[in-house]
Short mmCIF file of C-alpha atoms in Angstrom, two decimals:
data_model
loop_
_atom_site.label_atom_id
_atom_site.label_comp_id
_atom_site.label_asym_id
_atom_site.label_seq_id
_atom_site.Cartn_x
_atom_site.Cartn_y
_atom_site.Cartn_z
CA MET A 1 29.91 37.06 0.78
CA GLU A 2 26.73 39.08 1.13
CA VAL A 3 27.29 42.38 -0.61
CA SER A 4 25.56 45.37 0.90
CA THR A 5 22.61 46.57 -1.16
CA VAL A 6 22.08 50.17 -2.14
CA HIS A 7 19.53 52.40 -0.45
CA ASP A 8 17.09 54.64 -2.24
CA ASN A 9 18.85 57.82 -1.16
CA GLU A 10 22.12 56.44 -2.54
CA ILE A 11 20.45 55.84 -5.88
CA ASP A 12 19.21 59.44 -5.83
CA LEU A 13 22.75 60.63 -5.17
CA LEU A 14 24.20 58.54 -7.99
CA VAL A 15 21.49 59.59 -10.44
CA ALA A 16 22.06 63.27 -9.62
CA SER A 17 25.81 62.95 -10.11
CA LEU A 18 25.54 61.10 -13.41
CA ALA A 19 23.39 63.93 -14.73
CA GLU A 20 25.59 66.67 -13.32
CA ILE A 21 29.00 65.30 -14.33
CA TYR A 22 28.27 63.31 -17.47
CA GLY A 23 24.91 64.59 -18.70
CA TYR A 24 23.28 61.16 -18.49
CA ASP A 25 19.83 61.40 -16.96
CA PHE A 26 18.62 58.23 -15.25
CA SER A 27 16.08 60.01 -13.05
CA ASN A 28 13.10 58.61 -14.95
CA TYR A 29 14.36 55.07 -15.22
CA ALA A 30 12.08 52.55 -13.50
CA ARG A 31 13.53 52.30 -10.02
CA ALA A 32 13.11 48.59 -9.24
CA SER A 33 15.16 47.54 -12.22
CA LEU A 34 17.76 50.32 -11.87
CA LYS A 35 18.31 49.29 -8.27
CA ARG A 36 18.87 45.70 -9.34
CA ARG A 37 21.39 46.84 -11.93
CA ILE A 38 23.32 48.90 -9.38
CA ASN A 39 23.40 45.98 -6.95
CA ARG A 40 24.51 43.72 -9.79
CA LEU A 41 27.31 46.13 -10.68
CA LEU A 42 28.60 45.94 -7.10
CA VAL A 43 28.66 42.15 -7.36
CA ILE A 44 30.21 41.70 -10.81
CA ASP A 45 32.93 44.31 -10.18
CA ARG A 46 33.48 43.10 -6.61
CA ILE A 47 32.99 46.56 -5.17
CA PRO A 48 32.44 46.34 -1.41
CA SER A 49 30.34 49.44 -0.86
CA PHE A 50 28.21 52.03 -2.55
CA ALA A 51 30.67 54.73 -1.47
CA GLU A 52 33.46 53.11 -3.46
CA LEU A 53 31.25 52.65 -6.52
CA PHE A 54 30.20 56.28 -6.30
CA TYR A 55 33.79 57.45 -6.02
CA ARG A 56 34.93 55.46 -9.05
CA ILE A 57 32.04 56.56 -11.24
CA LYS A 58 32.67 60.21 -10.31
CA ASN A 59 36.43 60.15 -10.77
CA GLU A 60 37.15 57.58 -13.48
CA PRO A 61 35.53 58.39 -16.85
CA ASP A 62 36.46 54.95 -18.20
CA TYR A 63 34.75 53.29 -15.30
CA PHE A 64 31.72 55.51 -15.84
CA THR A 65 31.47 54.26 -19.45
CA HIS A 66 31.65 50.69 -18.21
CA ALA A 67 29.07 51.41 -15.49
CA VAL A 68 26.55 52.81 -17.98
CA GLU A 69 27.01 49.71 -20.12
CA GLU A 70 26.22 47.51 -17.16
CA LEU A 71 23.40 49.64 -15.72
CA THR A 72 21.61 49.57 -19.05
CA VAL A 73 20.46 46.19 -20.30
CA ASN A 74 22.08 44.95 -23.50
CA VAL A 75 20.38 41.59 -23.79
CA THR A 76 18.96 40.94 -27.25
CA GLU A 77 18.70 38.16 -29.80
CA MET A 78 18.04 37.56 -33.49
CA PHE A 79 14.40 37.13 -34.50
CA ARG A 80 13.28 37.27 -30.85
CA ASP A 81 9.50 36.74 -30.87
CA PRO A 82 9.64 35.12 -34.33
CA TYR A 83 5.92 35.54 -35.02
CA MET A 84 6.31 39.28 -34.71
CA PHE A 85 9.06 39.12 -37.34
CA LYS A 86 6.81 36.94 -39.49
CA PHE A 87 4.19 39.69 -39.31
CA ILE A 88 6.79 42.30 -40.32
CA ARG A 89 7.90 40.09 -43.19
CA GLU A 90 4.41 39.33 -44.47
CA LYS A 91 2.38 42.44 -43.64
CA VAL A 92 4.68 45.40 -43.07
CA LEU A 93 7.57 45.10 -45.52
CA PRO A 94 5.29 44.57 -48.55
CA VAL A 95 3.69 47.93 -47.70
CA LEU A 96 7.07 49.62 -47.36
CA ALA A 97 8.25 48.00 -50.61
CA THR A 98 6.26 50.57 -52.58
CA HIS A 99 8.50 53.41 -51.32
CA PRO A 100 11.54 54.45 -53.36
CA LEU A 101 13.61 54.58 -50.17
CA ILE A 102 12.83 52.63 -46.99
CA ARG A 103 14.05 54.22 -43.76
CA ILE A 104 14.07 52.09 -40.63
CA TRP A 105 15.23 52.99 -37.11
CA HIS A 106 16.23 50.42 -34.51
CA ALA A 107 16.25 52.57 -31.36
CA GLY A 108 18.08 51.26 -28.30
CA CYS A 109 19.23 48.29 -30.36
CA ALA A 110 22.02 47.13 -28.01
CA THR A 111 24.46 44.82 -29.81
CA GLY A 112 22.41 44.87 -33.00
CA GLU A 113 20.99 41.37 -33.37
CA GLU A 114 17.62 42.78 -34.41
CA VAL A 115 19.11 45.11 -37.00
CA TYR A 116 20.76 42.12 -38.64
CA SER A 117 17.45 40.22 -38.47
CA THR A 118 15.73 43.04 -40.32
CA ALA A 119 18.55 43.27 -42.87
CA ILE A 120 18.20 39.54 -43.58
CA MET A 121 14.47 39.91 -44.23
CA LEU A 122 15.02 42.94 -46.47
CA GLN A 123 17.65 41.09 -48.46
CA GLU A 124 15.39 38.09 -48.93
CA MET A 125 12.67 40.38 -50.25
CA ASN A 126 15.14 42.12 -52.52
CA LEU A 127 14.59 45.42 -50.69
CA LEU A 128 17.91 45.90 -48.92
CA HIS A 129 19.47 47.87 -51.78
CA LYS A 130 16.89 50.66 -51.34
CA SER A 131 16.77 50.62 -47.53
CA LEU A 132 18.59 52.52 -44.81
CA LEU A 133 18.79 50.95 -41.36
CA TYR A 134 19.65 53.36 -38.56
CA ALA A 135 20.88 51.51 -35.48
CA THR A 136 21.27 53.59 -32.34
CA ASP A 137 22.09 52.92 -28.72
CA ILE A 138 23.24 54.83 -25.66
CA ASN A 139 26.46 52.76 -25.38
CA PRO A 140 29.34 53.45 -27.82
CA SER A 141 30.86 49.98 -27.41
CA VAL A 142 27.78 48.10 -28.55
CA ILE A 143 27.59 50.35 -31.61
CA GLU A 144 31.08 49.10 -32.43
CA ASN A 145 29.72 45.56 -32.34
CA ILE A 146 27.11 46.37 -34.95
CA ARG A 147 29.82 47.65 -37.27
CA ARG A 148 31.80 44.44 -36.81
CA GLY A 149 28.83 42.14 -37.31
CA ILE A 150 30.28 39.42 -35.11
CA PHE A 151 28.10 37.44 -32.72
CA PRO A 152 28.65 34.42 -30.43
CA VAL A 153 28.37 31.20 -32.41
CA SER A 154 26.79 29.50 -29.39
CA GLN A 155 23.56 31.41 -30.10
CA MET A 156 23.22 30.34 -33.73
CA LYS A 157 21.11 27.24 -33.11
CA GLN A 158 18.50 29.31 -31.28
CA TYR A 159 18.63 32.07 -33.91
CA SER A 160 18.26 29.53 -36.67
CA GLU A 161 15.11 28.16 -35.01
CA ASN A 162 13.76 31.68 -34.56
CA TYR A 163 14.56 32.49 -38.18
CA ILE A 164 12.62 29.50 -39.47
CA LEU A 165 9.63 30.31 -37.24
CA SER A 166 9.73 33.86 -38.60
CA GLY A 167 9.12 32.49 -42.11
CA GLY A 168 12.76 32.27 -43.22
CA LYS A 169 13.25 29.75 -46.00
CA LYS A 170 17.02 29.60 -46.34
CA ASP A 171 19.71 27.82 -44.44
CA PHE A 172 20.44 30.35 -41.69
CA SER A 173 24.11 29.39 -41.63
CA SER A 174 24.47 30.76 -45.16
CA TYR A 175 24.42 34.24 -43.58
CA TYR A 176 27.57 33.85 -41.52
CA THR A 177 31.02 32.34 -41.39
CA ALA A 178 31.82 30.56 -38.16
CA LYS A 179 35.30 30.95 -36.77
CA TYR A 180 36.21 29.63 -33.32
CA ASP A 181 33.51 30.97 -30.96
CA PHE A 182 32.23 33.62 -33.32
CA ALA A 183 29.96 33.98 -36.30
CA LYS A 184 30.82 36.78 -38.68
CA PHE A 185 27.83 37.91 -40.66
CA ASP A 186 27.78 38.59 -44.39
CA GLU A 187 29.26 42.06 -45.15
CA GLN A 188 26.37 42.73 -47.51
CA LEU A 189 23.96 42.85 -44.57
CA LYS A 190 25.64 45.85 -42.98
CA SER A 191 26.09 47.77 -46.24
CA LYS A 192 22.93 49.78 -45.52
CA MET A 193 23.35 50.18 -41.76
CA ILE A 194 24.18 53.46 -40.08
CA ALA A 195 25.21 52.87 -36.47
CA ALA A 196 25.46 55.79 -34.04
CA THR A 197 25.05 56.65 -30.39
CA HIS A 198 21.73 58.20 -29.47
CA ASN A 199 20.31 58.70 -25.99
CA LEU A 200 16.52 58.40 -26.05
CA VAL A 201 16.32 60.39 -22.81
CA SER A 202 18.08 63.52 -24.05
CA ASP A 203 18.64 63.40 -27.82
CA ARG A 204 16.15 64.60 -30.38
CA SER A 205 14.50 63.24 -33.48
CA PHE A 206 17.02 63.16 -36.34
CA ASN A 207 15.10 61.85 -39.34
CA GLU A 208 11.72 60.55 -40.52
CA PHE A 209 11.14 56.84 -40.76
CA GLN A 210 8.50 54.45 -42.04
CA LEU A 211 9.34 51.81 -39.46
CA ILE A 212 10.70 52.19 -35.93
CA PHE A 213 11.71 49.29 -33.71
CA CYS A 214 12.18 49.91 -29.98
CA ARG A 215 11.78 46.60 -28.21
CA ASN A 216 12.28 46.00 -24.51
CA VAL A 217 13.72 49.44 -23.89
CA LEU A 218 10.65 51.29 -22.59
CA ILE A 219 10.24 48.72 -19.80
CA TYR A 220 13.24 50.34 -18.09
CA PHE A 221 11.57 53.77 -18.08
CA ASP A 222 8.83 55.17 -15.87
CA LYS A 223 5.54 56.20 -17.47
CA ASN A 224 6.58 59.86 -17.86
CA LEU A 225 9.73 58.99 -19.73
CA GLN A 226 7.89 56.37 -21.76
CA ASP A 227 5.47 59.05 -22.87
CA LYS A 228 8.30 61.44 -23.75
CA VAL A 229 10.10 58.79 -25.81
CA LEU A 230 6.88 57.71 -27.54
CA ASN A 231 6.40 61.36 -28.54
CA LEU A 232 9.95 61.36 -29.92
CA PHE A 233 9.06 58.30 -32.01
CA ASP A 234 5.83 59.96 -33.10
CA ALA A 235 7.83 62.98 -34.31
CA SER A 236 10.18 60.62 -36.16
CA LEU A 237 7.53 58.53 -37.89
CA GLU A 238 5.81 59.30 -41.17
CA THR A 239 2.03 59.13 -41.29
CA LEU A 240 1.09 55.49 -42.00
CA GLY A 241 4.45 54.41 -40.59
CA PHE A 242 4.81 51.53 -38.14
CA LEU A 243 6.05 51.46 -34.53
CA VAL A 244 7.17 48.12 -33.09
CA LEU A 245 7.54 47.59 -29.32
CA GLY A 246 8.47 44.63 -27.11
CA ALA A 247 6.05 41.76 -26.47
CA LYS A 248 4.81 43.17 -23.14
CA GLU A 249 5.07 46.89 -23.89
CA ASN A 250 2.23 49.20 -24.80
CA ILE A 251 1.47 52.75 -25.92
CA ARG A 252 -1.81 52.86 -23.99
CA PHE A 253 -0.48 55.18 -21.26
CA SER A 254 0.66 57.77 -23.81
CA ASP A 255 -1.24 60.65 -25.42
CA ILE A 256 -0.11 59.46 -28.86
CA ALA A 257 -2.27 56.31 -28.50
CA SER A 258 -5.40 57.93 -29.97
CA ARG A 259 -3.73 58.45 -33.33
CA TYR A 260 -2.42 54.90 -33.66
CA VAL A 261 -4.07 51.61 -34.58
CA GLN A 262 -2.67 48.35 -33.26
CA SER A 263 -2.17 45.36 -35.55
CA HIS A 264 -4.22 42.60 -33.98
CA ASN A 265 -2.27 40.48 -31.48
CA GLU A 266 1.08 42.10 -32.30
CA LYS A 267 2.84 44.96 -30.56
CA ILE A 268 2.89 46.88 -33.82
CA TRP A 269 1.08 50.19 -34.15
CA ARG A 270 0.39 52.18 -37.30
CA LYS A 271 0.34 55.96 -37.23
CA MET A 272 -2.96 57.00 -38.79
CA GLN A 273 -2.60 60.79 -38.65
CA MET B 1 -3.40 34.52 14.18
CA ALA B 2 -5.97 37.28 14.62
CA GLN B 3 -3.58 40.16 14.05
CA ASP B 4 -2.41 38.46 10.89
CA ALA B 5 -5.88 38.55 9.43
CA VAL B 6 -5.54 41.84 7.60
CA ARG B 7 -1.81 41.69 7.29
CA TYR B 8 -1.19 39.75 4.08
CA LYS B 9 -1.66 41.49 0.77
CA VAL B 10 0.17 39.23 -1.62
CA ILE B 11 0.75 35.51 -2.09
CA VAL B 12 3.67 34.94 -4.41
CA ILE B 13 4.22 31.42 -5.75
CA GLY B 14 7.32 30.15 -7.53
CA GLY B 15 7.67 26.76 -9.17
CA SER B 16 9.52 24.86 -11.83
CA ALA B 17 9.41 21.24 -13.02
CA GLY B 18 6.54 19.37 -11.37
CA SER B 19 4.87 22.39 -9.78
CA LEU B 20 1.92 22.97 -12.08
CA ASP B 21 -0.62 20.67 -10.37
CA THR B 22 0.02 22.28 -6.99
CA ILE B 23 -0.28 25.77 -8.44
CA LEU B 24 -3.56 24.85 -10.14
CA LYS B 25 -4.88 23.48 -6.84
CA ILE B 26 -3.88 26.58 -4.84
CA ILE B 27 -5.47 28.87 -7.41
CA ALA B 28 -8.59 26.70 -7.67
CA ASP B 29 -9.05 26.93 -3.89
CA ALA B 30 -8.33 30.67 -3.74
CA SER B 31 -11.24 32.92 -2.97
CA MET B 32 -11.96 36.55 -3.61
CA THR B 33 -11.98 37.55 0.04
CA ASN B 34 -9.55 39.77 1.90
CA ASN B 35 -8.17 41.83 -0.94
CA ILE B 36 -5.26 39.53 -1.52
CA PHE B 37 -3.62 39.17 -4.92
CA TYR B 38 -1.48 36.36 -6.26
CA ILE B 39 1.68 36.34 -8.34
CA VAL B 40 2.68 33.12 -10.10
CA ILE B 41 6.16 32.57 -11.51
CA ILE B 42 6.74 29.32 -13.39
CA HIS B 43 9.81 28.41 -15.38
CA ARG B 44 8.70 27.52 -18.86
CA LYS B 45 9.46 27.67 -22.54
CA THR B 46 8.95 30.94 -24.32
CA SER B 47 6.32 29.64 -26.69
CA ALA B 48 3.59 28.27 -24.44
CA GLU B 49 2.39 31.71 -23.41
CA SER B 50 -1.34 32.11 -23.14
CA VAL B 51 -1.89 28.41 -22.49
CA LEU B 52 -0.90 28.84 -18.86
CA THR B 53 -3.10 31.90 -18.37
CA ASP B 54 -6.07 30.10 -19.91
CA LEU B 55 -5.42 27.01 -17.83
CA LEU B 56 -5.35 28.99 -14.58
CA ALA B 57 -8.36 31.06 -15.58
CA SER B 58 -10.34 27.86 -16.10
CA GLN B 59 -9.78 26.94 -12.43
CA THR B 60 -10.91 30.11 -10.68
CA THR B 61 -13.39 32.95 -10.58
CA LEU B 62 -10.54 35.36 -9.83
CA LYS B 63 -9.31 37.42 -12.74
CA VAL B 64 -6.16 35.97 -14.26
CA ARG B 65 -3.77 38.24 -16.14
CA GLU B 66 -0.39 37.77 -17.71
CA VAL B 67 1.44 40.92 -16.66
CA GLU B 68 2.34 43.66 -19.12
CA ASP B 69 4.81 46.43 -18.37
CA LYS B 70 3.61 48.97 -15.75
CA ASP B 71 0.35 47.12 -15.15
CA ALA B 72 -1.53 48.28 -12.07
CA ILE B 73 -1.57 45.91 -9.08
CA LEU B 74 -5.13 45.19 -7.99
CA PRO B 75 -6.54 42.90 -5.30
CA GLY B 76 -8.49 39.84 -6.40
CA TYR B 77 -6.20 39.16 -9.34
CA VAL B 78 -3.94 36.25 -10.18
CA TYR B 79 -0.96 37.71 -12.03
CA ILE B 80 1.16 35.45 -14.19
CA CYS B 81 4.75 36.37 -14.89
CA PRO B 82 5.21 36.42 -18.68
CA ALA B 83 7.68 34.04 -20.31
CA ASP B 84 11.10 35.49 -21.08
CA TYR B 85 10.83 38.45 -18.64
CA HIS B 86 11.73 39.01 -15.02
CA LEU B 87 8.81 40.44 -13.05
CA LEU B 88 9.42 43.22 -10.52
CA VAL B 89 7.16 45.40 -8.41
CA GLU B 90 7.87 49.10 -8.79
CA ASP B 91 5.79 50.02 -5.73
CA GLN B 92 2.64 48.63 -4.10
CA ASN B 93 0.56 49.76 -7.08
CA THR B 94 2.65 48.97 -10.14
CA PHE B 95 4.47 46.08 -11.80
CA SER B 96 7.46 46.46 -14.06
CA LEU B 97 9.28 44.04 -16.34
CA ASP B 98 12.94 43.45 -17.05
CA SER B 99 14.47 41.38 -19.85
CA SER B 100 18.01 41.33 -18.50
CA GLU B 101 20.33 38.34 -18.19
CA LYS B 102 18.95 34.94 -17.17
CA ILE B 103 19.61 33.83 -13.61
CA TYR B 104 20.19 30.12 -12.98
CA TYR B 105 19.43 29.74 -16.69
CA SER B 106 15.98 31.13 -16.01
CA ARG B 107 13.98 34.11 -17.16
CA PRO B 108 11.65 34.59 -15.39
CA SER B 109 13.72 34.21 -12.26
CA ILE B 110 11.80 33.35 -9.09
CA ASP B 111 14.52 34.99 -6.97
CA VAL B 112 14.10 38.32 -8.75
CA THR B 113 10.36 38.50 -8.11
CA PHE B 114 10.60 37.16 -4.54
CA GLU B 115 13.26 39.75 -3.65
CA SER B 116 11.37 42.57 -5.26
CA VAL B 117 8.10 41.64 -3.53
CA ALA B 118 9.93 41.26 -0.19
CA GLU B 119 11.36 44.72 -0.52
CA VAL B 120 8.10 46.44 -1.43
CA PHE B 121 5.52 44.40 0.51
CA GLY B 122 7.69 43.26 3.44
CA ASP B 123 5.69 41.45 6.11
CA SER B 124 2.53 41.63 4.00
CA THR B 125 3.97 38.84 1.86
CA ILE B 126 3.33 35.11 1.80
CA GLY B 127 5.94 33.32 -0.31
CA ILE B 128 5.60 29.74 -1.56
CA LEU B 129 8.34 27.71 -3.23
CA LEU B 130 7.37 24.50 -4.99
CA SER B 131 8.85 21.56 -6.89
CA GLY B 132 11.72 22.12 -9.30
CA ALA B 133 15.13 21.01 -10.50
CA ASN B 134 16.82 24.38 -10.08
CA ALA B 135 18.42 26.46 -7.32
CA ASP B 136 16.22 29.44 -8.20
CA GLY B 137 13.86 30.79 -5.54
CA ALA B 138 15.65 29.73 -2.33
CA LYS B 139 17.51 33.00 -1.83
CA GLY B 140 14.49 35.08 -2.75
CA LEU B 141 12.28 33.17 -0.33
CA SER B 142 14.81 33.78 2.45
CA LYS B 143 14.52 37.52 1.68
CA ILE B 144 10.76 37.29 2.18
CA LYS B 145 11.39 35.66 5.56
CA GLN B 146 13.95 38.36 6.49
CA ALA B 147 11.42 41.05 5.59
CA GLY B 148 8.96 39.50 8.05
CA GLY B 149 6.82 37.68 5.54
CA TYR B 150 5.49 34.13 5.86
CA THR B 151 7.35 31.42 3.94
CA ILE B 152 6.11 28.04 2.79
CA VAL B 153 8.16 25.33 1.09
CA GLN B 154 6.76 22.23 -0.54
CA ASN B 155 7.75 19.06 1.29
CA PRO B 156 10.71 17.65 -0.70
CA LEU B 157 9.59 14.09 0.14
CA THR B 158 6.35 14.53 -1.78
CA ALA B 159 7.43 17.10 -4.36
CA ASP B 160 7.77 15.75 -7.92
CA VAL B 161 11.29 17.17 -8.06
CA ASP B 162 12.82 17.78 -4.65
CA TYR B 163 15.88 19.89 -5.57
CA MET B 164 14.34 23.35 -5.41
CA PRO B 165 12.51 22.94 -2.06
CA LYS B 166 15.61 21.24 -0.62
CA GLN B 167 17.78 24.22 -1.56
CA ALA B 168 15.46 26.53 0.39
CA ILE B 169 15.35 24.31 3.46
CA GLU B 170 19.15 24.06 3.49
CA LEU B 171 19.46 27.83 3.27
CA PHE B 172 17.05 28.84 6.05
CA LYS B 173 14.15 27.63 8.18
CA PRO B 174 10.86 28.36 6.43
CA ASP B 175 7.72 28.90 8.49
CA ALA B 176 6.07 25.82 7.02
CA VAL B 177 7.10 22.75 5.02
CA LEU B 178 3.98 21.18 3.57
CA ASN B 179 2.65 18.70 1.07
CA GLY B 180 1.18 20.40 -1.98
CA ASP B 181 -2.39 19.40 -1.10
CA LYS B 182 -2.18 20.95 2.38
CA MET B 183 -1.30 24.45 1.25
CA SER B 184 -4.76 25.77 0.52
CA ALA B 185 -5.95 25.08 4.08
CA LEU B 186 -2.99 26.95 5.58
CA LEU B 187 -3.45 29.89 3.20
CA LYS B 188 -7.09 30.04 4.18
CA ASN B 189 -6.12 30.23 7.84
CA LEU B 190 -3.45 32.85 7.26
CA SER B 191 -5.70 35.10 5.24
CA ALA B 192 -9.07 34.44 6.86
#
């Protein structure tokens, strides 16, 4: 069956209603991807028309929650781009190690695989006990996943490879207990995590950090929103703190760029003033 | 053919297993004329990133760039879709990237880029689908055809892996089915 695809004016209508009824502002999301996500939602939920989708989102709060989860992208993995993590391990964490308390923010962290990756590195460097890892995302359900610390066991082979490439020396399987299709990660790893909902579009800075991760989130925003969010990070980052973006993301379109220096070859910027 | 001369703005090429030689040949034969730009989507492992960009750059005087998020679209460029991202066009001037779910076990997905280009560039598009062992690309190429673009499929009989071109030919009737070494001549005609 060929499902009808949404038109631009329908997207405008949906975006306006989401803001008006639920206070979620998607107006500065990159349109090409948002459109794909809406079309995908029609397919996966077998909804025959935009009108029906629109009606359900407007009138069923539970469906709205589900829709936001599906419109936003929650794809992530442990130690994705392992050489970036190797750089964090070898060049960034030793700098942070000198602080009495290390504050790290994983913004838009989805189901939390990267937060666990960072916790593993901190533990191996004997820094976890004096660290705080804030993990935030727009979707409440994925935050729940971070608190549980349970991930699909089918991914562990890939994660183990990533971990080794990132400079990990241990047996990766020592960090989890496999049960049926799931891997439950060591409770110790989440002892310093604070998971909460936070909407980068509308919520404000809530603390100061030495290290902020926000990887493959800005790609879903237009340049204006990217700039706004980068300013939010700037306001949340100590001088000489580090900002880590996704492999193909950049701060070059933002006015904060002039005060940051990029670590060669990596999407890691240091705030110089 | 005369009215087509100024029509095409973009040549978008998708390939998987066994497509690299044909892509290298097309890019090697490409010339700077006519303000066309190229987009290349190849299924590949995450790790071999800049190798492909360097390889293509060694074949051509055109500028070769692996796309970053919100990069400007400029004529005379060969844009490579980065590994592990889907490549979309936001509008006729801007790319965007997406790291959502794999499609047909692939990210990048050829379908995603083909469909996005078809929607934004419509009949200014030439789409080419090459050798591969995957169903990706057929549906997207049919969208380019529906949008009025020109569609070329590699001849399954001479493709290294015939599955991908076959899928396209079973789905719709492309404008041309060609051996890999005949593509440059046709592209030259279409864009001359």
